[in-house]
XYZ file of C-alpha atoms in Angstrom:
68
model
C -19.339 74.836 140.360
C -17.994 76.208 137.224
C -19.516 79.322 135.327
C -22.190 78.338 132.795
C -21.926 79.163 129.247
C -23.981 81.233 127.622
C -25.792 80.386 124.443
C -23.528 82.391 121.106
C -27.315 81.964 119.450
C -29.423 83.678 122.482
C -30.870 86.662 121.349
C -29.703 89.969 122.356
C -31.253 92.155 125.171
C -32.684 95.271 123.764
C -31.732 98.557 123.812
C -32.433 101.671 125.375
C -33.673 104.669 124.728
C -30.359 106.496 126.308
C -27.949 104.316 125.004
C -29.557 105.077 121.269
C -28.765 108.741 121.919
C -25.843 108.435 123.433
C -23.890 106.400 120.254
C -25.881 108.615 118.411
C -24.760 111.883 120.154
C -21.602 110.576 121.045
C -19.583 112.163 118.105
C -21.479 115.028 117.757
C -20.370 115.954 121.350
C -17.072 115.071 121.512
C -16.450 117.432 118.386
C -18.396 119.918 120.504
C -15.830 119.662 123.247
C -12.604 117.857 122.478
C -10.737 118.015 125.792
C -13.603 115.834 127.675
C -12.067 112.450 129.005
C -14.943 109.637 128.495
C -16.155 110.115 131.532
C -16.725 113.625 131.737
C -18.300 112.943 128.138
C -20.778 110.135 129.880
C -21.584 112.299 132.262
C -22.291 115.223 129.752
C -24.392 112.503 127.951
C -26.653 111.953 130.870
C -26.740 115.237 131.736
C -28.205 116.567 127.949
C -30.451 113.435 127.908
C -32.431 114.003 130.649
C -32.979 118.070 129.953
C -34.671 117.197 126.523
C -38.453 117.496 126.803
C -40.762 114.790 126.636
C -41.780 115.078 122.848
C -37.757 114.809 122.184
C -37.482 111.782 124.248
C -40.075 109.959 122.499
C -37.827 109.880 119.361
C -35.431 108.332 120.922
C -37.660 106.261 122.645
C -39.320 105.083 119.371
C -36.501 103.985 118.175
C -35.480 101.607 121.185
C -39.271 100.402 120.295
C -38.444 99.339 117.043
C -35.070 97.173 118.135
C -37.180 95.080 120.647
């Protein structure tokens, strides 16, 4: 009952909308406020993502559209 291996060739799950902003954000934030630990900065993440509007969240959206 050993683990199975996974496939090196499988393709990669997509990804999401909040995980696009966040790597893009994620500099742009931490400049913002240096003294944040990563997960205070996660949280800050989260927190900013899901106050933008709908029109800004279909950017972001779009763009986890186009890497499926």
């Amino acid at each position: 009952m050993g683990k199975i291996a996974k496939d090196p060739g499988a393709p990669k799950r997509a990804v999401s909308a909040y995980l696009i902003y966040q790597n893009a954000m994620r500099d742009t934030f931490k400049a913002e406020h240096p003294s944040m630990t990563f997960g205070q900065l996660a949280k800050y993440t989260s927190a900013m993502y899901s106050q933008l509007t709908a029109p800004e969240k279909e950017v972001w959206i779009a763009r986890s559209d186009a890497d499926k």
